[in-house]
Short mmCIF file of C-alpha atoms and ligand atoms in Angstrom, two decimals:
data_model
loop_
_atom_site.label_atom_id
_atom_site.label_comp_id
_atom_site.label_asym_id
_atom_site.label_seq_id
_atom_site.Cartn_x
_atom_site.Cartn_y
_atom_site.Cartn_z
CA MET A 1 -28.21 -22.01 2.08
CA SER A 2 -26.76 -19.85 4.85
CA LYS A 3 -25.87 -16.31 3.88
CA GLU A 4 -22.11 -15.90 3.61
CA LEU A 5 -20.60 -13.46 6.07
CA ASP A 6 -18.92 -10.38 4.59
CA LYS A 7 -15.24 -10.87 3.96
CA ILE A 8 -12.88 -9.33 6.50
CA TRP A 9 -9.65 -8.48 4.71
CA LEU A 10 -6.14 -8.46 6.08
CA SER A 11 -5.52 -4.89 4.92
CA SER A 12 -7.59 -3.11 2.29
CA PRO A 13 -7.55 0.41 0.82
CA HIS A 14 -9.32 3.06 2.91
CA MET A 15 -10.17 6.32 1.18
CA GLY A 16 -10.28 9.52 3.20
CA GLY A 17 -12.85 11.47 1.19
CA ASN A 18 -11.01 14.05 -0.89
CA GLU A 19 -9.25 11.60 -3.23
CA LYS A 20 -12.09 11.63 -5.78
CA LYS A 21 -12.16 15.42 -5.91
CA TYR A 22 -8.40 15.62 -6.49
CA VAL A 23 -8.45 12.92 -9.18
CA LEU A 24 -11.24 14.76 -11.00
CA ASP A 25 -9.28 17.99 -10.69
CA ALA A 26 -6.21 16.29 -12.17
CA ILE A 27 -8.26 15.03 -15.11
CA GLU A 28 -10.06 18.34 -15.68
CA SER A 29 -6.77 20.24 -15.68
CA ASN A 30 -5.40 17.64 -18.15
CA TRP A 31 -2.42 16.77 -15.96
CA VAL A 32 -2.87 13.11 -16.91
CA SER A 33 0.82 12.32 -17.03
CA PRO A 34 3.74 11.05 -14.97
CA LEU A 35 4.33 14.56 -13.71
CA GLY A 36 2.13 17.40 -12.58
CA PRO A 37 1.05 19.50 -9.61
CA TYR A 38 -0.12 16.58 -7.43
CA VAL A 39 3.26 14.85 -7.82
CA VAL A 40 5.00 18.06 -6.72
CA LYS A 41 2.57 18.58 -3.83
CA MET A 42 2.80 15.03 -2.54
CA GLU A 43 6.60 15.10 -2.73
CA SER A 44 6.85 18.27 -0.68
CA GLU A 45 4.25 17.14 1.88
CA LEU A 46 6.02 13.81 2.34
CA ALA A 47 9.38 15.52 2.80
CA LYS A 48 7.83 17.72 5.48
CA TYR A 49 6.19 14.76 7.22
CA ILE A 50 9.29 12.57 7.22
CA LYS A 51 11.56 15.55 7.89
CA CYS A 52 13.98 14.76 5.10
CA ASN A 53 15.36 17.14 2.49
CA ASP A 54 13.81 15.67 -0.63
CA VAL A 55 11.51 12.94 -1.95
CA ALA A 56 11.09 11.46 -5.43
CA LEU A 57 7.71 9.84 -6.06
CA LEU A 58 7.98 6.63 -8.06
CA ASN A 59 5.60 4.04 -9.40
CA SER A 60 6.53 1.46 -6.74
CA GLY A 61 8.52 0.89 -3.60
CA THR A 62 10.45 -1.76 -5.50
CA ALA A 63 11.55 0.87 -8.03
CA ALA A 64 12.69 3.06 -5.11
CA ILE A 65 14.92 0.28 -3.75
CA HIS A 66 16.28 -0.33 -7.24
CA LEU A 67 17.19 3.34 -7.71
CA ALA A 68 18.74 3.52 -4.21
CA LEU A 69 21.04 0.65 -5.18
CA LYS A 70 21.89 2.37 -8.50
CA LEU A 71 22.67 5.63 -6.69
CA LEU A 72 24.97 3.76 -4.31
CA GLU A 73 26.68 2.34 -7.40
CA VAL A 74 25.92 -1.25 -6.51
CA ALA A 75 27.01 -3.31 -9.51
CA GLN A 76 27.58 -6.85 -10.69
CA GLY A 77 29.28 -9.03 -8.08
CA ASP A 78 28.92 -6.54 -5.21
CA ILE A 79 27.76 -7.83 -1.81
CA VAL A 80 24.57 -6.33 -0.35
CA LEU A 81 23.40 -7.33 3.13
CA CYS A 82 19.64 -7.71 3.36
CA GLN A 83 17.24 -8.51 6.17
CA SER A 84 16.04 -12.05 5.47
CA MET A 85 12.64 -11.67 7.07
CA THR A 86 10.85 -9.41 4.60
CA PHE A 87 8.79 -9.33 1.43
CA SER A 88 10.77 -10.38 -1.66
CA ALA A 89 10.62 -6.83 -3.07
CA SER A 90 13.32 -5.81 -0.57
CA ALA A 91 15.76 -8.26 -2.14
CA ASN A 92 14.78 -8.56 -5.80
CA PRO A 93 16.41 -5.28 -6.92
CA ILE A 94 19.80 -6.61 -5.70
CA LEU A 95 19.45 -9.27 -8.38
CA TYR A 96 18.30 -6.74 -11.00
CA GLU A 97 21.84 -5.36 -10.72
CA LYS A 98 23.45 -8.84 -10.64
CA ALA A 99 24.80 -8.05 -7.18
CA ILE A 100 24.94 -10.75 -4.49
CA PRO A 101 22.57 -10.69 -1.51
CA VAL A 102 23.74 -11.96 1.87
CA PHE A 103 20.73 -12.56 4.06
CA ILE A 104 20.79 -11.67 7.75
CA ASP A 105 18.65 -13.10 10.53
CA SER A 106 16.32 -11.06 12.75
CA GLU A 107 16.59 -10.26 16.44
CA GLU A 108 13.75 -11.28 18.77
CA GLU A 109 12.56 -7.89 19.93
CA THR A 110 11.63 -6.01 16.74
CA TRP A 111 11.84 -9.00 14.32
CA ASN A 112 14.13 -6.86 12.16
CA ILE A 113 17.75 -7.31 11.06
CA CYS A 114 19.99 -8.33 13.96
CA PRO A 115 22.86 -5.81 14.31
CA LEU A 116 25.13 -8.49 15.80
CA ALA A 117 24.58 -10.90 12.90
CA ALA A 118 25.02 -8.01 10.46
CA GLU A 119 28.42 -7.22 12.00
CA VAL A 120 29.48 -10.88 11.72
CA ALA A 121 28.57 -10.72 8.03
CA ILE A 122 30.42 -7.43 7.49
CA LYS A 123 33.59 -8.82 9.09
CA LYS A 124 33.35 -12.04 7.12
CA TYR A 125 33.08 -10.26 3.79
CA ILE A 126 35.73 -7.69 4.62
CA SER A 127 38.10 -10.57 5.39
CA LEU A 128 37.26 -12.00 1.96
CA ASN A 129 38.10 -8.60 0.48
CA LYS A 130 34.47 -8.10 -0.53
CA LYS A 131 33.26 -5.34 1.73
CA PRO A 132 29.44 -5.03 1.46
CA LYS A 133 28.28 -2.04 -0.62
CA ALA A 134 24.98 -1.50 1.22
CA ILE A 135 22.71 -2.82 3.97
CA ILE A 136 18.97 -3.13 3.39
CA VAL A 137 17.16 -2.70 6.71
CA VAL A 138 13.39 -3.28 6.89
CA HIS A 139 10.92 -1.87 9.44
CA LEU A 140 8.73 -4.94 9.32
CA TYR A 141 4.98 -4.61 9.93
CA GLY A 142 5.69 -1.01 10.95
CA MET A 143 8.02 -1.85 13.84
CA PRO A 144 11.19 0.26 13.62
CA ALA A 145 14.47 -1.64 13.35
CA LYS A 146 17.24 -1.03 15.90
CA MET A 147 18.49 2.08 14.15
CA ALA A 148 20.91 3.27 16.87
CA GLU A 149 22.93 0.05 16.68
CA LEU A 150 22.61 -0.18 12.90
CA THR A 151 23.68 3.43 12.36
CA LYS A 152 26.72 2.77 14.52
CA LEU A 153 27.63 -0.19 12.31
CA SER A 154 27.05 1.84 9.18
CA ASN A 155 29.37 4.58 10.43
CA LYS A 156 32.02 2.24 11.79
CA TYR A 157 32.40 0.31 8.53
CA GLU A 158 31.31 3.12 6.20
CA ILE A 159 28.56 1.08 4.59
CA PRO A 160 25.39 3.01 3.68
CA ILE A 161 21.95 1.80 4.78
CA ILE A 162 18.83 1.68 2.63
CA GLU A 163 15.83 1.77 4.96
CA ASP A 164 12.88 -0.15 3.58
CA ALA A 165 10.04 1.71 5.29
CA ALA A 166 7.41 0.36 2.87
CA GLU A 167 5.35 -0.87 5.81
CA ALA A 168 6.37 1.85 8.25
CA LEU A 169 5.07 5.24 7.11
CA GLY A 170 4.30 7.08 10.35
CA SER A 171 6.49 4.86 12.52
CA ASN A 172 9.31 6.53 14.43
CA ILE A 173 11.94 6.25 17.13
CA ASN A 174 11.82 9.15 19.59
CA ASN A 175 9.90 11.14 16.95
CA LYS A 176 12.50 10.59 14.23
CA MET A 177 10.59 9.10 11.32
CA CYS A 178 11.36 5.72 9.80
CA GLY A 179 12.93 6.34 6.41
CA SER A 180 14.93 9.35 7.64
CA PHE A 181 17.76 7.64 9.54
CA SER A 182 19.97 6.64 6.62
CA GLU A 183 21.42 7.57 3.25
CA PHE A 184 18.16 6.44 1.59
CA GLY A 185 14.69 5.51 2.74
CA ILE A 186 11.91 4.02 0.66
CA LEU A 187 8.11 3.97 1.01
CA SER A 188 5.36 2.03 -0.73
CA PHE A 189 1.83 3.14 -1.53
CA ASN A 190 0.60 -0.21 -2.77
CA GLY A 191 -3.07 -1.04 -2.21
CA ASN A 192 -2.41 -2.97 1.00
CA LYS A 193 -0.16 -0.42 2.71
CA ILE A 194 -1.17 2.10 5.39
CA ILE A 195 -2.01 4.67 2.71
CA THR A 196 -2.25 3.98 -0.99
CA THR A 197 -1.99 5.65 -4.38
CA SER A 198 -3.35 2.39 -5.87
CA GLY A 199 0.29 1.59 -6.56
CA GLY A 200 3.34 3.74 -6.00
CA GLY A 201 6.40 4.41 -3.93
CA ALA A 202 8.92 7.02 -2.88
CA LEU A 203 12.64 7.45 -2.47
CA LEU A 204 13.66 9.65 0.49
CA SER A 205 17.00 11.26 1.23
CA ASN A 206 18.72 14.25 2.75
CA ASN A 207 20.98 14.20 -0.28
CA VAL A 208 19.16 16.56 -2.64
CA LEU A 209 21.51 15.84 -5.54
CA ALA A 210 20.87 12.12 -5.21
CA ILE A 211 17.10 12.65 -5.37
CA GLN A 212 17.56 14.89 -8.42
CA LYS A 213 19.48 12.09 -10.05
CA ALA A 214 16.74 9.62 -9.05
CA ARG A 215 14.15 11.77 -10.86
CA PHE A 216 16.45 11.87 -13.90
CA LEU A 217 16.94 8.08 -13.96
CA ALA A 218 13.23 7.47 -13.27
CA SER A 219 12.17 9.50 -16.33
CA GLN A 220 14.28 7.73 -18.96
CA ALA A 221 17.55 9.56 -18.24
CA LYS A 222 17.00 12.35 -20.75
CA ASP A 223 20.04 14.63 -20.93
CA PRO A 224 19.32 18.33 -21.49
CA ALA A 225 18.96 18.64 -25.27
CA PRO A 226 16.09 19.53 -27.66
CA HIS A 227 16.32 16.04 -29.15
CA TYR A 228 16.47 13.01 -26.85
CA GLU A 229 20.10 12.57 -25.81
CA HIS A 230 21.16 9.79 -23.43
CA SER A 231 24.37 9.16 -21.57
CA ALA A 232 22.88 6.77 -19.02
CA ILE A 233 20.40 3.88 -18.99
CA GLY A 234 17.05 5.19 -17.81
CA TYR A 235 13.89 3.75 -16.32
CA ASN A 236 10.22 4.57 -16.56
CA TYR A 237 9.65 4.76 -12.81
CA ARG A 238 7.81 8.03 -12.12
CA LEU A 239 4.40 8.14 -10.42
CA SER A 240 1.45 9.44 -12.41
CA ASN A 241 -0.21 12.70 -11.40
CA ILE A 242 -3.52 10.80 -11.12
CA SER A 243 -2.04 8.43 -8.56
CA ALA A 244 -0.43 11.31 -6.70
CA ALA A 245 -3.85 13.00 -6.53
CA ILE A 246 -5.09 9.96 -4.59
CA GLY A 247 -1.94 10.16 -2.45
CA VAL A 248 -2.49 13.82 -1.52
CA GLY A 249 -5.96 12.87 -0.27
CA GLN A 250 -4.55 9.92 1.64
CA LEU A 251 -1.85 12.01 3.33
CA GLU A 252 -4.61 14.18 4.85
CA VAL A 253 -5.81 11.16 6.85
CA LEU A 254 -2.48 9.43 7.50
CA ASN A 255 -2.39 10.27 11.21
CA ASN A 256 -5.89 8.82 11.67
CA ARG A 257 -4.86 5.71 9.81
CA VAL A 258 -1.91 5.19 12.15
CA LEU A 259 -4.16 5.62 15.21
CA ALA A 260 -6.75 3.19 13.81
CA ARG A 261 -4.12 0.53 13.10
CA ARG A 262 -2.67 0.96 16.56
CA ALA A 263 -6.16 0.62 18.03
CA ASN A 264 -6.54 -2.72 16.19
CA PHE A 265 -3.34 -3.93 17.78
CA ASP A 266 -4.42 -2.78 21.25
CA PHE A 267 -7.78 -4.47 20.81
CA TYR A 268 -6.18 -7.82 19.96
CA LYS A 269 -3.57 -7.47 22.68
CA ASP A 270 -6.08 -6.49 25.39
CA ASN A 271 -8.40 -9.34 24.51
CA LEU A 272 -5.98 -12.14 23.66
CA SER A 273 -2.80 -11.72 25.67
CA SER A 274 -4.34 -13.43 28.71
CA ILE A 275 -4.43 -16.65 26.67
CA GLU A 276 -1.29 -18.58 27.47
CA GLY A 277 0.64 -19.39 24.29
CA ILE A 278 -0.20 -16.17 22.41
CA LYS A 279 2.43 -13.44 22.24
CA PHE A 280 2.59 -9.93 20.79
CA ASN A 281 5.72 -8.05 19.76
CA MET A 282 5.96 -5.00 21.98
CA GLU A 283 7.59 -1.65 21.24
CA PRO A 284 11.01 -1.11 22.82
CA GLU A 285 11.35 2.14 24.79
CA GLY A 286 11.02 5.15 22.48
CA PHE A 287 9.84 3.04 19.51
CA TYR A 288 6.51 3.90 17.89
CA SER A 289 5.06 1.43 15.37
CA ASN A 290 2.27 2.31 12.94
CA ARG A 291 1.15 -1.32 13.54
CA TRP A 292 0.57 -1.75 9.82
CA LEU A 293 -0.29 -5.37 10.54
CA SER A 294 -1.17 -6.80 13.94
CA CYS A 295 0.78 -10.02 14.35
CA ILE A 296 0.79 -12.74 16.96
CA THR A 297 3.13 -15.62 17.62
CA LEU A 298 1.79 -18.88 18.95
CA ASP A 299 3.40 -21.45 21.19
CA SER A 300 3.71 -24.35 18.76
CA ASN A 301 3.21 -26.92 21.54
CA LYS A 302 -0.23 -25.47 22.14
CA PHE A 303 -1.57 -24.01 18.90
CA SER A 304 -1.02 -24.33 15.16
CA PRO A 305 -1.01 -21.04 13.24
CA ASP A 306 -2.08 -22.95 10.16
CA GLN A 307 -5.18 -24.36 11.84
CA LEU A 308 -6.02 -20.91 13.15
CA ARG A 309 -5.64 -19.43 9.68
CA LEU A 310 -7.83 -22.10 8.07
CA GLY A 311 -10.43 -21.72 10.81
CA LEU A 312 -10.57 -17.97 10.22
CA GLU A 313 -10.84 -18.55 6.48
CA LYS A 314 -13.94 -20.73 7.03
CA GLN A 315 -15.55 -17.67 8.63
CA ASN A 316 -14.48 -15.55 5.63
CA ILE A 317 -11.74 -13.81 7.62
CA GLU A 318 -8.39 -13.30 5.91
CA SER A 319 -5.18 -13.82 7.90
CA ARG A 320 -1.67 -14.63 6.68
CA PRO A 321 1.52 -16.29 7.92
CA LEU A 322 4.41 -13.92 8.63
CA TRP A 323 6.82 -13.27 5.76
CA LYS A 324 8.75 -16.37 4.79
CA PRO A 325 12.43 -15.46 5.20
CA MET A 326 14.34 -14.93 1.95
CA HIS A 327 17.04 -17.48 2.83
CA LEU A 328 14.32 -20.15 2.83
CA GLN A 329 12.92 -19.12 -0.55
CA PRO A 330 13.74 -21.42 -3.48
CA ILE A 331 14.97 -18.53 -5.64
CA PHE A 332 17.46 -17.30 -3.01
CA ARG A 333 18.61 -20.63 -1.60
CA GLU A 334 22.09 -20.45 -3.16
CA PHE A 335 22.98 -17.25 -1.27
CA ASP A 336 24.73 -16.93 2.08
CA PHE A 337 22.76 -16.53 5.29
CA ILE A 338 24.20 -15.29 8.58
CA GLY A 339 22.38 -15.90 11.83
CA GLY A 340 20.33 -18.49 13.65
CA SER A 341 16.69 -19.50 13.57
CA VAL A 342 14.92 -16.36 14.82
CA SER A 343 13.27 -15.48 11.51
CA GLU A 344 12.53 -19.12 10.71
CA ASN A 345 10.78 -19.58 14.07
CA LEU A 346 8.77 -16.40 13.56
CA PHE A 347 7.67 -17.69 10.16
CA ASN A 348 6.67 -21.06 11.62
CA ASN A 349 4.78 -19.69 14.61
CA GLY A 350 3.36 -16.34 13.54
CA LEU A 351 0.15 -15.06 12.04
CA CYS A 352 -0.96 -11.63 10.77
CA LEU A 353 -4.52 -10.77 11.80
CA PRO A 354 -6.97 -8.48 9.98
CA SER A 355 -5.49 -5.02 10.43
CA GLY A 356 -7.21 -2.57 8.10
CA SER A 357 -7.87 0.95 9.36
CA ASN A 358 -11.42 0.46 8.05
CA LEU A 359 -12.29 -2.42 10.40
CA ASN A 360 -15.21 -1.58 12.67
CA ASN A 361 -16.02 -2.90 16.11
CA ILE A 362 -18.36 -5.55 14.74
CA ASP A 363 -15.58 -6.84 12.46
CA ARG A 364 -13.05 -6.95 15.26
CA GLU A 365 -15.47 -8.69 17.64
CA ARG A 366 -16.14 -11.26 14.93
CA VAL A 367 -12.40 -11.90 14.51
CA LEU A 368 -11.96 -12.14 18.28
CA LYS A 369 -14.89 -14.52 18.75
CA THR A 370 -13.61 -16.75 15.95
CA ILE A 371 -10.06 -16.85 17.34
CA LYS A 372 -11.32 -17.66 20.85
CA SER A 373 -13.53 -20.45 19.54
CA LEU A 374 -10.61 -21.94 17.57
CA LEU A 375 -8.09 -21.93 20.41
C1 PLP B 401 5.25 -3.61 -0.14
C2 PLP B 401 6.68 -3.77 0.17
C3 PLP B 401 7.67 -3.44 -0.75
C4 PLP B 401 7.41 -3.12 -2.19
O1 PLP B 401 6.63 -2.06 -2.45
P1 PLP B 401 5.83 -1.97 -3.84
O2 PLP B 401 5.32 -0.59 -3.84
O3 PLP B 401 4.74 -3.00 -3.78
O4 PLP B 401 6.80 -2.24 -4.94
C5 PLP B 401 9.00 -3.51 -0.36
N1 PLP B 401 9.33 -3.91 0.86
C6 PLP B 401 8.40 -4.27 1.77
C7 PLP B 401 8.86 -4.69 3.13
C8 PLP B 401 7.05 -4.24 1.45
O5 PLP B 401 6.14 -4.63 2.34
#
């Protein structure tokens, strides 16, 4: 029997070195709780890095989106515009509040929400006397969305934006960090993201009072009283101090992680873009992507992304189709969709390649050799 090759993952956790020490320190100091010094430290370091006024650490990015919607007073029956091409966690919290998502197509350049389609949707719902309460913009695969155009829309119609930067920690436009452009930004520290706390997320804002309120809601909405007094419905959404200890270690190596992911992208681009029928999404002027995942699109007359994926799998290499747009998902099919077929085409023709910051040259050469042999 031939020895099986080591698995090459799409994106796996990559410890920096100090995480273990900090976790042990958290345990030895008995801060084994959903608050503590590592939570405070990670919050302040993140705020400094993103250049926003305050950050609340939460137990997931999904929880952060949910609280952003609550803080914007999104309620039953309200319209929320949401980028269709994304992971379902961007959209699910809209339904937690029984609000109504309207999905918006992507534009070709960044693959993110199309400002023109978003404006069509805004006008449509204003004319129906149902002005959208919020817009959920995603920086997909680390590529910043067109924030100048989107901010203009947000200001013109006075509709706040929630920036889903779950995949885009470290990405920026002209050095302004993703997650800091809007009323609220969110991050994720899930195991597959650019840095991890094993599971976790953050809500970012310049509105310090809003973040205070997020911390209140995220820790069961306890009013000040010696007994437990409640005048609001709370959630158990805070991040544990143990997880934050991992996060503090991970933040120390974040810049290296961004450079390593970008090097993966450059490697694939340099070695594959001469093949006709393979395309890479390039950064518009001033845009800086953390290249969380390196993605390609294939000319469907020449290559099948599915065959490529299955061929890679045979060599124990993980790859994945691009996100299936929400308006094509069974659970969201009843909701409105504004746009054309940009996101659908991306889904049909795209593939995410192994992109971990812990890939070495041998891994990348193996991926490259396999792709070349399959095409
Ligand atoms: C990972 C992810 C989320 C959710 O984050 P969790 O921490 O897993 O809840 C939300 N949006 C996008 C685009 C993501 O990739």
